[in-house]
Amino acid sequence: PPHYTEDLESILIPHGIIMDRIERLAKLIVDDSDGPLVVCCVLKGGHQFFADLVNCIKKLNTGLGHSVPLHLDFIKVKSYTNDQSTGEVRVSLSETELKDIKGKNLLIVEDIIDTGRTMVKLLSKLREFDPKSVRVASLLLKKTPLSNGYIPDYVGFAVPDSFVVGYALDYNEYFRDLDHICVISDHGKKAYAA
Ligand code: PRP
Ligand code: MN
Ligand code: MG
């Protein structure tokens, strides 16, 4: 049987639905964009959404509408162990590369806004480098009482207050290699506990 079967409660968003939504988001982003865009992937969880979103924008760029030249950038931010935010958001990025965002239009690409701590911290860090504009696209926005109120500019789906994995979202680094977005089971939480 496929791995992870026992470790998942349910499929929340099947891969095909994710892909359809990303096509729509790409269209919105292109329509809103004026000139080149620095698309910045928040590793690791954001990598799959970033890859598929960039692909969709590339396809739109070959069409008849206006096209948006892209710069691709990557930063790494981490705060989770098990299903809990440690509250300590570690941003690892190269200052020299960050200086390049000065005066540029920035699109940050993230997998999920949960408490919102990661994004608030990241935004304040990026603003120090004086970009012209900053927008955030998050595939998921969790409805949780722990939210600090941060709402991204573009959202793929609102998700309930359970721990979701797959499509590059992890639980202690597991489940990133899953096409669908799923809810982890208690069995899975125990099996892969840190
Ligand atoms: C996860 C997720 C977001 C953040 C959301 O990253 O990918 O970046 O947490 O949580 P928050 O809104 O409560 O801050 P994680 O720290 O697990 O690192 P990863 O992307 O490498 O998995
Ligand atoms: Mn992350
Ligand atoms: Mg994680």
mmCIF file with all atom_site columns, C-alpha atoms and ligand atoms in Angstrom:
data_model
loop_
_atom_site.group_PDB
_atom_site.id
_atom_site.type_symbol
_atom_site.label_atom_id
_atom_site.label_alt_id
_atom_site.label_comp_id
_atom_site.label_asym_id
_atom_site.label_entity_id
_atom_site.label_seq_id
_atom_site.pdbx_PDB_ins_code
_atom_site.Cartn_x
_atom_site.Cartn_y
_atom_site.Cartn_z
_atom_site.occupancy
_atom_site.B_iso_or_equiv
_atom_site.pdbx_formal_charge
_atom_site.auth_seq_id
_atom_site.auth_comp_id
_atom_site.auth_asym_id
_atom_site.auth_atom_id
_atom_site.pdbx_PDB_model_num
ATOM   1   C  CA  . PRO A 1 1   ? 0.000  0.000  0.000   1.00 0.00 ? 1   PRO A CA  1
ATOM   2   C  CA  . PRO A 1 2   ? 1.154  3.604  -0.395  1.00 0.00 ? 2   PRO A CA  1
ATOM   3   C  CA  . HIS A 1 3   ? 3.134  4.909  2.570   1.00 0.00 ? 3   HIS A CA  1
ATOM   4   C  CA  . TYR A 1 4   ? 1.396  7.293  5.000   1.00 0.00 ? 4   TYR A CA  1
ATOM   5   C  CA  . THR A 1 5   ? -2.061 5.600  4.690   1.00 0.00 ? 5   THR A CA  1
ATOM   6   C  CA  . GLU A 1 6   ? -2.350 5.008  8.455   1.00 0.00 ? 6   GLU A CA  1
ATOM   7   C  CA  . ASP A 1 7   ? -0.872 8.392  9.192   1.00 0.00 ? 7   ASP A CA  1
ATOM   8   C  CA  . LEU A 1 8   ? -3.534 10.510 7.530   1.00 0.00 ? 8   LEU A CA  1
ATOM   9   C  CA  . GLU A 1 9   ? -7.040 11.356 8.712   1.00 0.00 ? 9   GLU A CA  1
ATOM   10  C  CA  . SER A 1 10  ? -8.377 12.609 5.389   1.00 0.00 ? 10  SER A CA  1
ATOM   11  C  CA  . ILE A 1 11  ? -7.562 14.297 2.109   1.00 0.00 ? 11  ILE A CA  1
ATOM   12  C  CA  . LEU A 1 12  ? -8.488 17.951 2.555   1.00 0.00 ? 12  LEU A CA  1
ATOM   13  C  CA  . ILE A 1 13  ? -7.527 19.360 -0.860  1.00 0.00 ? 13  ILE A CA  1
ATOM   14  C  CA  . PRO A 1 14  ? -6.764 16.993 -3.742  1.00 0.00 ? 14  PRO A CA  1
ATOM   15  C  CA  . HIS A 1 15  ? -3.826 17.870 -5.982  1.00 0.00 ? 15  HIS A CA  1
ATOM   16  C  CA  . GLY A 1 16  ? -5.999 18.707 -9.006  1.00 0.00 ? 16  GLY A CA  1
ATOM   17  C  CA  . ILE A 1 17  ? -8.019 21.246 -7.016  1.00 0.00 ? 17  ILE A CA  1
ATOM   18  C  CA  . ILE A 1 18  ? -4.787 22.853 -5.801  1.00 0.00 ? 18  ILE A CA  1
ATOM   19  C  CA  . MET A 1 19  ? -3.537 23.158 -9.379  1.00 0.00 ? 19  MET A CA  1
ATOM   20  C  CA  . ASP A 1 20  ? -6.794 24.731 -10.598 1.00 0.00 ? 20  ASP A CA  1
ATOM   21  C  CA  . ARG A 1 21  ? -6.695 27.295 -7.807  1.00 0.00 ? 21  ARG A CA  1
ATOM   22  C  CA  . ILE A 1 22  ? -3.066 28.171 -8.526  1.00 0.00 ? 22  ILE A CA  1
ATOM   23  C  CA  . GLU A 1 23  ? -3.943 28.899 -12.160 1.00 0.00 ? 23  GLU A CA  1
ATOM   24  C  CA  . ARG A 1 24  ? -6.529 31.412 -10.961 1.00 0.00 ? 24  ARG A CA  1
ATOM   25  C  CA  . LEU A 1 25  ? -4.124 32.977 -8.474  1.00 0.00 ? 25  LEU A CA  1
ATOM   26  C  CA  . ALA A 1 26  ? -1.483 33.356 -11.180 1.00 0.00 ? 26  ALA A CA  1
ATOM   27  C  CA  . LYS A 1 27  ? -3.989 35.229 -13.328 1.00 0.00 ? 27  LYS A CA  1
ATOM   28  C  CA  . LEU A 1 28  ? -4.865 37.589 -10.456 1.00 0.00 ? 28  LEU A CA  1
ATOM   29  C  CA  . ILE A 1 29  ? -1.198 38.224 -9.715  1.00 0.00 ? 29  ILE A CA  1
ATOM   30  C  CA  . VAL A 1 30  ? -0.346 38.945 -13.355 1.00 0.00 ? 30  VAL A CA  1
ATOM   31  C  CA  . ASP A 1 31  ? -3.341 41.269 -13.707 1.00 0.00 ? 31  ASP A CA  1
ATOM   32  C  CA  . ASP A 1 32  ? -2.272 43.193 -10.588 1.00 0.00 ? 32  ASP A CA  1
ATOM   33  C  CA  . SER A 1 33  ? 1.372  43.443 -11.625 1.00 0.00 ? 33  SER A CA  1
ATOM   34  C  CA  . ASP A 1 34  ? 2.970  46.369 -13.326 1.00 0.00 ? 34  ASP A CA  1
ATOM   35  C  CA  . GLY A 1 35  ? 6.515  45.625 -14.449 1.00 0.00 ? 35  GLY A CA  1
ATOM   36  C  CA  . PRO A 1 36  ? 9.016  43.057 -13.165 1.00 0.00 ? 36  PRO A CA  1
ATOM   37  C  CA  . LEU A 1 37  ? 8.335  41.061 -10.036 1.00 0.00 ? 37  LEU A CA  1
ATOM   38  C  CA  . VAL A 1 38  ? 10.762 39.483 -7.586  1.00 0.00 ? 38  VAL A CA  1
ATOM   39  C  CA  . VAL A 1 39  ? 9.060  36.249 -6.582  1.00 0.00 ? 39  VAL A CA  1
ATOM   40  C  CA  . CYS A 1 40  ? 10.460 35.063 -3.293  1.00 0.00 ? 40  CYS A CA  1
ATOM   41  C  CA  . CYS A 1 41  ? 9.931  31.482 -2.114  1.00 0.00 ? 41  CYS A CA  1
ATOM   42  C  CA  . VAL A 1 42  ? 9.754  30.882 1.633   1.00 0.00 ? 42  VAL A CA  1
ATOM   43  C  CA  . LEU A 1 43  ? 11.538 27.539 2.137   1.00 0.00 ? 43  LEU A CA  1
ATOM   44  C  CA  . LYS A 1 44  ? 10.895 24.825 2.796   1.00 0.00 ? 44  LYS A CA  1
ATOM   45  C  CA  . GLY A 1 45  ? 7.113  24.633 2.874   1.00 0.00 ? 45  GLY A CA  1
ATOM   46  C  CA  . GLY A 1 46  ? 6.596  27.157 0.088   1.00 0.00 ? 46  GLY A CA  1
ATOM   47  C  CA  . HIS A 1 47  ? 8.654  25.376 -2.566  1.00 0.00 ? 47  HIS A CA  1
ATOM   48  C  CA  . GLN A 1 48  ? 5.908  23.355 -4.275  1.00 0.00 ? 48  GLN A CA  1
ATOM   49  C  CA  . PHE A 1 49  ? 3.428  26.228 -4.454  1.00 0.00 ? 49  PHE A CA  1
ATOM   50  C  CA  . PHE A 1 50  ? 6.220  28.502 -5.665  1.00 0.00 ? 50  PHE A CA  1
ATOM   51  C  CA  . ALA A 1 51  ? 7.207  26.074 -8.432  1.00 0.00 ? 51  ALA A CA  1
ATOM   52  C  CA  . ASP A 1 52  ? 3.638  25.599 -9.668  1.00 0.00 ? 52  ASP A CA  1
ATOM   53  C  CA  . LEU A 1 53  ? 2.759  29.294 -9.371  1.00 0.00 ? 53  LEU A CA  1
ATOM   54  C  CA  . VAL A 1 54  ? 5.838  30.356 -11.316 1.00 0.00 ? 54  VAL A CA  1
ATOM   55  C  CA  . ASN A 1 55  ? 4.987  27.784 -14.001 1.00 0.00 ? 55  ASN A CA  1
ATOM   56  C  CA  . CYS A 1 56  ? 1.488  29.232 -14.351 1.00 0.00 ? 56  CYS A CA  1
ATOM   57  C  CA  . ILE A 1 57  ? 2.813  32.795 -14.597 1.00 0.00 ? 57  ILE A CA  1
ATOM   58  C  CA  . LYS A 1 58  ? 5.304  31.639 -17.247 1.00 0.00 ? 58  LYS A CA  1
ATOM   59  C  CA  . LYS A 1 59  ? 2.443  30.187 -19.296 1.00 0.00 ? 59  LYS A CA  1
ATOM   60  C  CA  . LEU A 1 60  ? 0.463  33.429 -18.991 1.00 0.00 ? 60  LEU A CA  1
ATOM   61  C  CA  . ASN A 1 61  ? 3.559  35.333 -20.113 1.00 0.00 ? 61  ASN A CA  1
ATOM   62  C  CA  . THR A 1 62  ? 3.516  33.489 -23.426 1.00 0.00 ? 62  THR A CA  1
ATOM   63  C  CA  . GLY A 1 63  ? -0.136 34.437 -24.021 1.00 0.00 ? 63  GLY A CA  1
ATOM   64  C  CA  . LEU A 1 64  ? -1.735 37.585 -25.406 1.00 0.00 ? 64  LEU A CA  1
ATOM   65  C  CA  . GLY A 1 65  ? -2.121 39.488 -22.126 1.00 0.00 ? 65  GLY A CA  1
ATOM   66  C  CA  . HIS A 1 66  ? 0.609  41.680 -20.643 1.00 0.00 ? 66  HIS A CA  1
ATOM   67  C  CA  . SER A 1 67  ? 3.590  39.704 -19.413 1.00 0.00 ? 67  SER A CA  1
ATOM   68  C  CA  . VAL A 1 68  ? 5.505  39.999 -16.168 1.00 0.00 ? 68  VAL A CA  1
ATOM   69  C  CA  . PRO A 1 69  ? 9.270  39.414 -16.112 1.00 0.00 ? 69  PRO A CA  1
ATOM   70  C  CA  . LEU A 1 70  ? 10.215 37.417 -13.024 1.00 0.00 ? 70  LEU A CA  1
ATOM   71  C  CA  . HIS A 1 71  ? 13.228 37.278 -10.756 1.00 0.00 ? 71  HIS A CA  1
ATOM   72  C  CA  . LEU A 1 72  ? 13.271 34.159 -8.585  1.00 0.00 ? 72  LEU A CA  1
ATOM   73  C  CA  . ASP A 1 73  ? 14.567 34.271 -5.027  1.00 0.00 ? 73  ASP A CA  1
ATOM   74  C  CA  . PHE A 1 74  ? 14.602 32.016 -1.986  1.00 0.00 ? 74  PHE A CA  1
ATOM   75  C  CA  . ILE A 1 75  ? 14.712 32.517 1.761   1.00 0.00 ? 75  ILE A CA  1
ATOM   76  C  CA  . LYS A 1 76  ? 14.497 30.005 4.561   1.00 0.00 ? 76  LYS A CA  1
ATOM   77  C  CA  . VAL A 1 77  ? 12.428 30.487 7.681   1.00 0.00 ? 77  VAL A CA  1
ATOM   78  C  CA  . LYS A 1 78  ? 11.682 27.904 10.352  1.00 0.00 ? 78  LYS A CA  1
ATOM   79  C  CA  . SER A 1 79  ? 9.789  27.806 13.647  1.00 0.00 ? 79  SER A CA  1
ATOM   80  C  CA  . TYR A 1 80  ? 7.863  24.520 13.932  1.00 0.00 ? 80  TYR A CA  1
ATOM   81  C  CA  . THR A 1 81  ? 8.612  21.328 15.875  1.00 0.00 ? 81  THR A CA  1
ATOM   82  C  CA  . ASN A 1 82  ? 5.863  18.685 15.931  1.00 0.00 ? 82  ASN A CA  1
ATOM   83  C  CA  . ASP A 1 83  ? 2.589  20.637 15.453  1.00 0.00 ? 83  ASP A CA  1
ATOM   84  C  CA  . GLN A 1 84  ? 3.622  23.583 17.623  1.00 0.00 ? 84  GLN A CA  1
ATOM   85  C  CA  . SER A 1 85  ? 5.165  26.885 16.665  1.00 0.00 ? 85  SER A CA  1
ATOM   86  C  CA  . THR A 1 86  ? 8.195  27.346 18.907  1.00 0.00 ? 86  THR A CA  1
ATOM   87  C  CA  . GLY A 1 87  ? 7.452  31.071 18.804  1.00 0.00 ? 87  GLY A CA  1
ATOM   88  C  CA  . GLU A 1 88  ? 11.033 31.570 17.768  1.00 0.00 ? 88  GLU A CA  1
ATOM   89  C  CA  . VAL A 1 89  ? 11.103 32.348 14.052  1.00 0.00 ? 89  VAL A CA  1
ATOM   90  C  CA  . ARG A 1 90  ? 14.534 31.704 12.578  1.00 0.00 ? 90  ARG A CA  1
ATOM   91  C  CA  . VAL A 1 91  ? 15.171 33.562 9.333   1.00 0.00 ? 91  VAL A CA  1
ATOM   92  C  CA  . SER A 1 92  ? 18.264 32.457 7.462   1.00 0.00 ? 92  SER A CA  1
ATOM   93  C  CA  . LEU A 1 93  ? 19.050 34.603 4.469   1.00 0.00 ? 93  LEU A CA  1
ATOM   94  C  CA  . SER A 1 94  ? 21.959 36.261 2.802   1.00 0.00 ? 94  SER A CA  1
ATOM   95  C  CA  . GLU A 1 95  ? 22.112 39.981 3.427   1.00 0.00 ? 95  GLU A CA  1
ATOM   96  C  CA  . THR A 1 96  ? 23.959 40.638 0.172   1.00 0.00 ? 96  THR A CA  1
ATOM   97  C  CA  . GLU A 1 97  ? 21.181 39.071 -1.877  1.00 0.00 ? 97  GLU A CA  1
ATOM   98  C  CA  . LEU A 1 98  ? 18.534 40.879 0.152   1.00 0.00 ? 98  LEU A CA  1
ATOM   99  C  CA  . LYS A 1 99  ? 20.060 44.214 -0.801  1.00 0.00 ? 99  LYS A CA  1
ATOM   100 C  CA  . ASP A 1 100 ? 18.937 43.484 -4.375  1.00 0.00 ? 100 ASP A CA  1
ATOM   101 C  CA  . ILE A 1 101 ? 15.261 43.884 -3.410  1.00 0.00 ? 101 ILE A CA  1
ATOM   102 C  CA  . LYS A 1 102 ? 15.694 47.633 -2.889  1.00 0.00 ? 102 LYS A CA  1
ATOM   103 C  CA  . GLY A 1 103 ? 13.186 49.445 -5.104  1.00 0.00 ? 103 GLY A CA  1
ATOM   104 C  CA  . LYS A 1 104 ? 11.697 46.202 -6.466  1.00 0.00 ? 104 LYS A CA  1
ATOM   105 C  CA  . ASN A 1 105 ? 8.170  44.835 -6.412  1.00 0.00 ? 105 ASN A CA  1
ATOM   106 C  CA  . LEU A 1 106 ? 8.252  41.775 -4.198  1.00 0.00 ? 106 LEU A CA  1
ATOM   107 C  CA  . LEU A 1 107 ? 5.889  38.820 -4.110  1.00 0.00 ? 107 LEU A CA  1
ATOM   108 C  CA  . ILE A 1 108 ? 6.468  36.505 -1.164  1.00 0.00 ? 108 ILE A CA  1
ATOM   109 C  CA  . VAL A 1 109 ? 5.239  32.955 -1.732  1.00 0.00 ? 109 VAL A CA  1
ATOM   110 C  CA  . GLU A 1 110 ? 4.338  30.921 1.351   1.00 0.00 ? 110 GLU A CA  1
ATOM   111 C  CA  . ASP A 1 111 ? 2.501  27.639 1.915   1.00 0.00 ? 111 ASP A CA  1
ATOM   112 C  CA  . ILE A 1 112 ? 0.465  28.533 4.985   1.00 0.00 ? 112 ILE A CA  1
ATOM   113 C  CA  . ILE A 1 113 ? -0.324 31.351 7.395   1.00 0.00 ? 113 ILE A CA  1
ATOM   114 C  CA  . ASP A 1 114 ? -1.106 29.697 10.741  1.00 0.00 ? 114 ASP A CA  1
ATOM   115 C  CA  . THR A 1 115 ? -0.475 31.939 13.768  1.00 0.00 ? 115 THR A CA  1
ATOM   116 C  CA  . GLY A 1 116 ? 0.900  34.542 11.326  1.00 0.00 ? 116 GLY A CA  1
ATOM   117 C  CA  . ARG A 1 117 ? 4.089  34.911 13.355  1.00 0.00 ? 117 ARG A CA  1
ATOM   118 C  CA  . THR A 1 118 ? 6.418  33.785 10.587  1.00 0.00 ? 118 THR A CA  1
ATOM   119 C  CA  . MET A 1 119 ? 5.025  36.228 8.038   1.00 0.00 ? 119 MET A CA  1
ATOM   120 C  CA  . VAL A 1 120 ? 4.914  39.228 10.366  1.00 0.00 ? 120 VAL A CA  1
ATOM   121 C  CA  . LYS A 1 121 ? 8.518  38.613 11.365  1.00 0.00 ? 121 LYS A CA  1
ATOM   122 C  CA  . LEU A 1 122 ? 9.617  38.068 7.766   1.00 0.00 ? 122 LEU A CA  1
ATOM   123 C  CA  . LEU A 1 123 ? 7.833  41.180 6.483   1.00 0.00 ? 123 LEU A CA  1
ATOM   124 C  CA  . SER A 1 124 ? 9.480  43.409 9.050   1.00 0.00 ? 124 SER A CA  1
ATOM   125 C  CA  . LYS A 1 125 ? 12.867 41.925 8.133   1.00 0.00 ? 125 LYS A CA  1
ATOM   126 C  CA  . LEU A 1 126 ? 12.303 42.412 4.376   1.00 0.00 ? 126 LEU A CA  1
ATOM   127 C  CA  . ARG A 1 127 ? 11.052 45.987 4.752   1.00 0.00 ? 127 ARG A CA  1
ATOM   128 C  CA  . GLU A 1 128 ? 14.452 46.938 6.203   1.00 0.00 ? 128 GLU A CA  1
ATOM   129 C  CA  . PHE A 1 129 ? 15.805 46.406 2.691   1.00 0.00 ? 129 PHE A CA  1
ATOM   130 C  CA  . ASP A 1 130 ? 13.463 48.974 1.171   1.00 0.00 ? 130 ASP A CA  1
ATOM   131 C  CA  . PRO A 1 131 ? 11.503 47.179 -1.559  1.00 0.00 ? 131 PRO A CA  1
ATOM   132 C  CA  . LYS A 1 132 ? 9.126  49.319 -3.661  1.00 0.00 ? 132 LYS A CA  1
ATOM   133 C  CA  . SER A 1 133 ? 6.167  47.110 -2.753  1.00 0.00 ? 133 SER A CA  1
ATOM   134 C  CA  . VAL A 1 134 ? 5.559  43.829 -0.946  1.00 0.00 ? 134 VAL A CA  1
ATOM   135 C  CA  . ARG A 1 135 ? 2.690  41.433 -1.543  1.00 0.00 ? 135 ARG A CA  1
ATOM   136 C  CA  . VAL A 1 136 ? 2.175  37.992 -0.059  1.00 0.00 ? 136 VAL A CA  1
ATOM   137 C  CA  . ALA A 1 137 ? 0.613  34.940 -1.683  1.00 0.00 ? 137 ALA A CA  1
ATOM   138 C  CA  . SER A 1 138 ? -0.151 32.076 0.684   1.00 0.00 ? 138 SER A CA  1
ATOM   139 C  CA  . LEU A 1 139 ? -1.705 28.878 -0.607  1.00 0.00 ? 139 LEU A CA  1
ATOM   140 C  CA  . LEU A 1 140 ? -3.431 28.302 2.734   1.00 0.00 ? 140 LEU A CA  1
ATOM   141 C  CA  . LEU A 1 141 ? -4.793 30.495 5.516   1.00 0.00 ? 141 LEU A CA  1
ATOM   142 C  CA  . LYS A 1 142 ? -5.676 28.657 8.703   1.00 0.00 ? 142 LYS A CA  1
ATOM   143 C  CA  . LYS A 1 143 ? -8.758 29.691 10.670  1.00 0.00 ? 143 LYS A CA  1
ATOM   144 C  CA  . THR A 1 144 ? -7.388 29.567 14.177  1.00 0.00 ? 144 THR A CA  1
ATOM   145 C  CA  . PRO A 1 145 ? -7.928 31.469 17.440  1.00 0.00 ? 145 PRO A CA  1
ATOM   146 C  CA  . LEU A 1 146 ? -4.120 31.615 17.676  1.00 0.00 ? 146 LEU A CA  1
ATOM   147 C  CA  . SER A 1 147 ? -3.976 33.928 14.631  1.00 0.00 ? 147 SER A CA  1
ATOM   148 C  CA  . ASN A 1 148 ? -2.306 37.295 15.141  1.00 0.00 ? 148 ASN A CA  1
ATOM   149 C  CA  . GLY A 1 149 ? -4.726 38.733 12.575  1.00 0.00 ? 149 GLY A CA  1
ATOM   150 C  CA  . TYR A 1 150 ? -2.347 38.816 9.615   1.00 0.00 ? 150 TYR A CA  1
ATOM   151 C  CA  . ILE A 1 151 ? -4.137 38.276 6.254   1.00 0.00 ? 151 ILE A CA  1
ATOM   152 C  CA  . PRO A 1 152 ? -2.097 37.808 3.046   1.00 0.00 ? 152 PRO A CA  1
ATOM   153 C  CA  . ASP A 1 153 ? -2.895 39.622 -0.219  1.00 0.00 ? 153 ASP A CA  1
ATOM   154 C  CA  . TYR A 1 154 ? -3.591 36.368 -2.104  1.00 0.00 ? 154 TYR A CA  1
ATOM   155 C  CA  . VAL A 1 155 ? -5.009 33.210 -0.511  1.00 0.00 ? 155 VAL A CA  1
ATOM   156 C  CA  . GLY A 1 156 ? -5.611 29.875 -2.209  1.00 0.00 ? 156 GLY A CA  1
ATOM   157 C  CA  . PHE A 1 157 ? -7.794 28.208 0.414   1.00 0.00 ? 157 PHE A CA  1
ATOM   158 C  CA  . ALA A 1 158 ? -8.972 28.779 3.974   1.00 0.00 ? 158 ALA A CA  1
ATOM   159 C  CA  . VAL A 1 159 ? -8.359 25.636 6.052   1.00 0.00 ? 159 VAL A CA  1
ATOM   160 C  CA  . PRO A 1 160 ? -9.770 24.526 9.404   1.00 0.00 ? 160 PRO A CA  1
ATOM   161 C  CA  . ASP A 1 161 ? -7.761 24.487 12.615  1.00 0.00 ? 161 ASP A CA  1
ATOM   162 C  CA  . SER A 1 162 ? -6.121 21.064 12.179  1.00 0.00 ? 162 SER A CA  1
ATOM   163 C  CA  . PHE A 1 163 ? -2.534 20.224 11.338  1.00 0.00 ? 163 PHE A CA  1
ATOM   164 C  CA  . VAL A 1 164 ? -2.262 19.852 7.568   1.00 0.00 ? 164 VAL A CA  1
ATOM   165 C  CA  . VAL A 1 165 ? 0.528  18.192 5.604   1.00 0.00 ? 165 VAL A CA  1
ATOM   166 C  CA  . GLY A 1 166 ? 1.442  17.378 2.018   1.00 0.00 ? 166 GLY A CA  1
ATOM   167 C  CA  . TYR A 1 167 ? 2.208  19.461 -1.063  1.00 0.00 ? 167 TYR A CA  1
ATOM   168 C  CA  . ALA A 1 168 ? 5.482  20.404 0.706   1.00 0.00 ? 168 ALA A CA  1
ATOM   169 C  CA  . LEU A 1 169 ? 3.885  21.046 4.104   1.00 0.00 ? 169 LEU A CA  1
ATOM   170 C  CA  . ASP A 1 170 ? 5.585  18.866 6.716   1.00 0.00 ? 170 ASP A CA  1
ATOM   171 C  CA  . TYR A 1 171 ? 5.315  17.336 10.139  1.00 0.00 ? 171 TYR A CA  1
ATOM   172 C  CA  . ASN A 1 172 ? 8.926  17.048 11.373  1.00 0.00 ? 172 ASN A CA  1
ATOM   173 C  CA  . GLU A 1 173 ? 10.043 16.948 7.711   1.00 0.00 ? 173 GLU A CA  1
ATOM   174 C  CA  . TYR A 1 174 ? 7.722  14.046 6.801   1.00 0.00 ? 174 TYR A CA  1
ATOM   175 C  CA  . PHE A 1 175 ? 4.794  14.260 4.349   1.00 0.00 ? 175 PHE A CA  1
ATOM   176 C  CA  . ARG A 1 176 ? 6.344  16.865 2.068   1.00 0.00 ? 176 ARG A CA  1
ATOM   177 C  CA  . ASP A 1 177 ? 6.396  14.115 -0.577  1.00 0.00 ? 177 ASP A CA  1
ATOM   178 C  CA  . LEU A 1 178 ? 2.613  13.935 -0.830  1.00 0.00 ? 178 LEU A CA  1
ATOM   179 C  CA  . ASP A 1 179 ? 0.625  15.445 -3.730  1.00 0.00 ? 179 ASP A CA  1
ATOM   180 C  CA  . HIS A 1 180 ? -2.562 16.254 -1.809  1.00 0.00 ? 180 HIS A CA  1
ATOM   181 C  CA  . ILE A 1 181 ? -3.069 18.443 1.231   1.00 0.00 ? 181 ILE A CA  1
ATOM   182 C  CA  . CYS A 1 182 ? -4.154 16.124 4.040   1.00 0.00 ? 182 CYS A CA  1
ATOM   183 C  CA  . VAL A 1 183 ? -5.008 16.161 7.733   1.00 0.00 ? 183 VAL A CA  1
ATOM   184 C  CA  . ILE A 1 184 ? -2.523 14.129 9.785   1.00 0.00 ? 184 ILE A CA  1
ATOM   185 C  CA  . SER A 1 185 ? -3.957 11.393 12.037  1.00 0.00 ? 185 SER A CA  1
ATOM   186 C  CA  . ASP A 1 186 ? -3.098 10.813 15.702  1.00 0.00 ? 186 ASP A CA  1
ATOM   187 C  CA  . HIS A 1 187 ? -1.290 7.693  14.544  1.00 0.00 ? 187 HIS A CA  1
ATOM   188 C  CA  . GLY A 1 188 ? 0.799  9.818  12.191  1.00 0.00 ? 188 GLY A CA  1
ATOM   189 C  CA  . LYS A 1 189 ? 1.584  12.381 14.900  1.00 0.00 ? 189 LYS A CA  1
ATOM   190 C  CA  . LYS A 1 190 ? 2.866  9.632  17.160  1.00 0.00 ? 190 LYS A CA  1
ATOM   191 C  CA  . ALA A 1 191 ? 4.714  7.783  14.422  1.00 0.00 ? 191 ALA A CA  1
ATOM   192 C  CA  . TYR A 1 192 ? 6.694  10.856 13.355  1.00 0.00 ? 192 TYR A CA  1
ATOM   193 C  CA  . ALA A 1 193 ? 6.962  12.748 16.664  1.00 0.00 ? 193 ALA A CA  1
ATOM   194 C  CA  . ALA A 1 194 ? 10.277 14.549 17.219  1.00 0.00 ? 194 ALA A CA  1
HETATM 195 C  C1  . PRP B 2 .   ? 5.596  26.559 8.643   1.00 0.00 ? 1   PRP B C1  1
HETATM 196 C  C2  . PRP B 2 .   ? 4.893  27.013 7.370   1.00 0.00 ? 1   PRP B C2  1
HETATM 197 C  C3  . PRP B 2 .   ? 4.942  28.512 7.478   1.00 0.00 ? 1   PRP B C3  1
HETATM 198 C  C4  . PRP B 2 .   ? 4.805  28.758 8.969   1.00 0.00 ? 1   PRP B C4  1
HETATM 199 C  C5  . PRP B 2 .   ? 3.381  29.094 9.325   1.00 0.00 ? 1   PRP B C5  1
HETATM 200 O  O1  . PRP B 2 .   ? 6.999  26.603 8.440   1.00 0.00 ? 1   PRP B O1  1
HETATM 201 O  O2  . PRP B 2 .   ? 5.609  26.560 6.235   1.00 0.00 ? 1   PRP B O2  1
HETATM 202 O  O3  . PRP B 2 .   ? 6.179  29.010 7.029   1.00 0.00 ? 1   PRP B O3  1
HETATM 203 O  O4  . PRP B 2 .   ? 5.194  27.519 9.608   1.00 0.00 ? 1   PRP B O4  1
HETATM 204 O  O5  . PRP B 2 .   ? 3.218  29.142 10.720  1.00 0.00 ? 1   PRP B O5  1
HETATM 205 P  P1  . PRP B 2 .   ? 2.918  30.481 11.541  1.00 0.00 ? 1   PRP B P1  1
HETATM 206 O  O6  . PRP B 2 .   ? 1.946  31.304 10.767  1.00 0.00 ? 1   PRP B O6  1
HETATM 207 O  O7  . PRP B 2 .   ? 2.303  29.946 12.826  1.00 0.00 ? 1   PRP B O7  1
HETATM 208 O  O8  . PRP B 2 .   ? 4.211  31.174 11.794  1.00 0.00 ? 1   PRP B O8  1
HETATM 209 P  P2  . PRP B 2 .   ? 8.020  25.767 9.349   1.00 0.00 ? 1   PRP B P2  1
HETATM 210 O  O9  . PRP B 2 .   ? 8.484  26.575 10.496  1.00 0.00 ? 1   PRP B O9  1
HETATM 211 O  O10 . PRP B 2 .   ? 7.393  24.453 9.693   1.00 0.00 ? 1   PRP B O10 1
HETATM 212 O  O11 . PRP B 2 .   ? 9.282  25.546 8.395   1.00 0.00 ? 1   PRP B O11 1
HETATM 213 P  P3  . PRP B 2 .   ? 9.248  24.751 6.978   1.00 0.00 ? 1   PRP B P3  1
HETATM 214 O  O12 . PRP B 2 .   ? 8.584  25.657 5.992   1.00 0.00 ? 1   PRP B O12 1
HETATM 215 O  O13 . PRP B 2 .   ? 10.671 24.506 6.662   1.00 0.00 ? 1   PRP B O13 1
HETATM 216 O  O14 . PRP B 2 .   ? 8.470  23.492 7.196   1.00 0.00 ? 1   PRP B O14 1
HETATM 217 MN MN  . MN  B 3 .   ? 7.524  27.389 6.294   1.00 0.00 ? 2   MN  B MN  1
HETATM 218 MG MG  . MG  B 4 .   ? 7.354  22.902 8.771   1.00 0.00 ? 3   MG  B MG  1
#
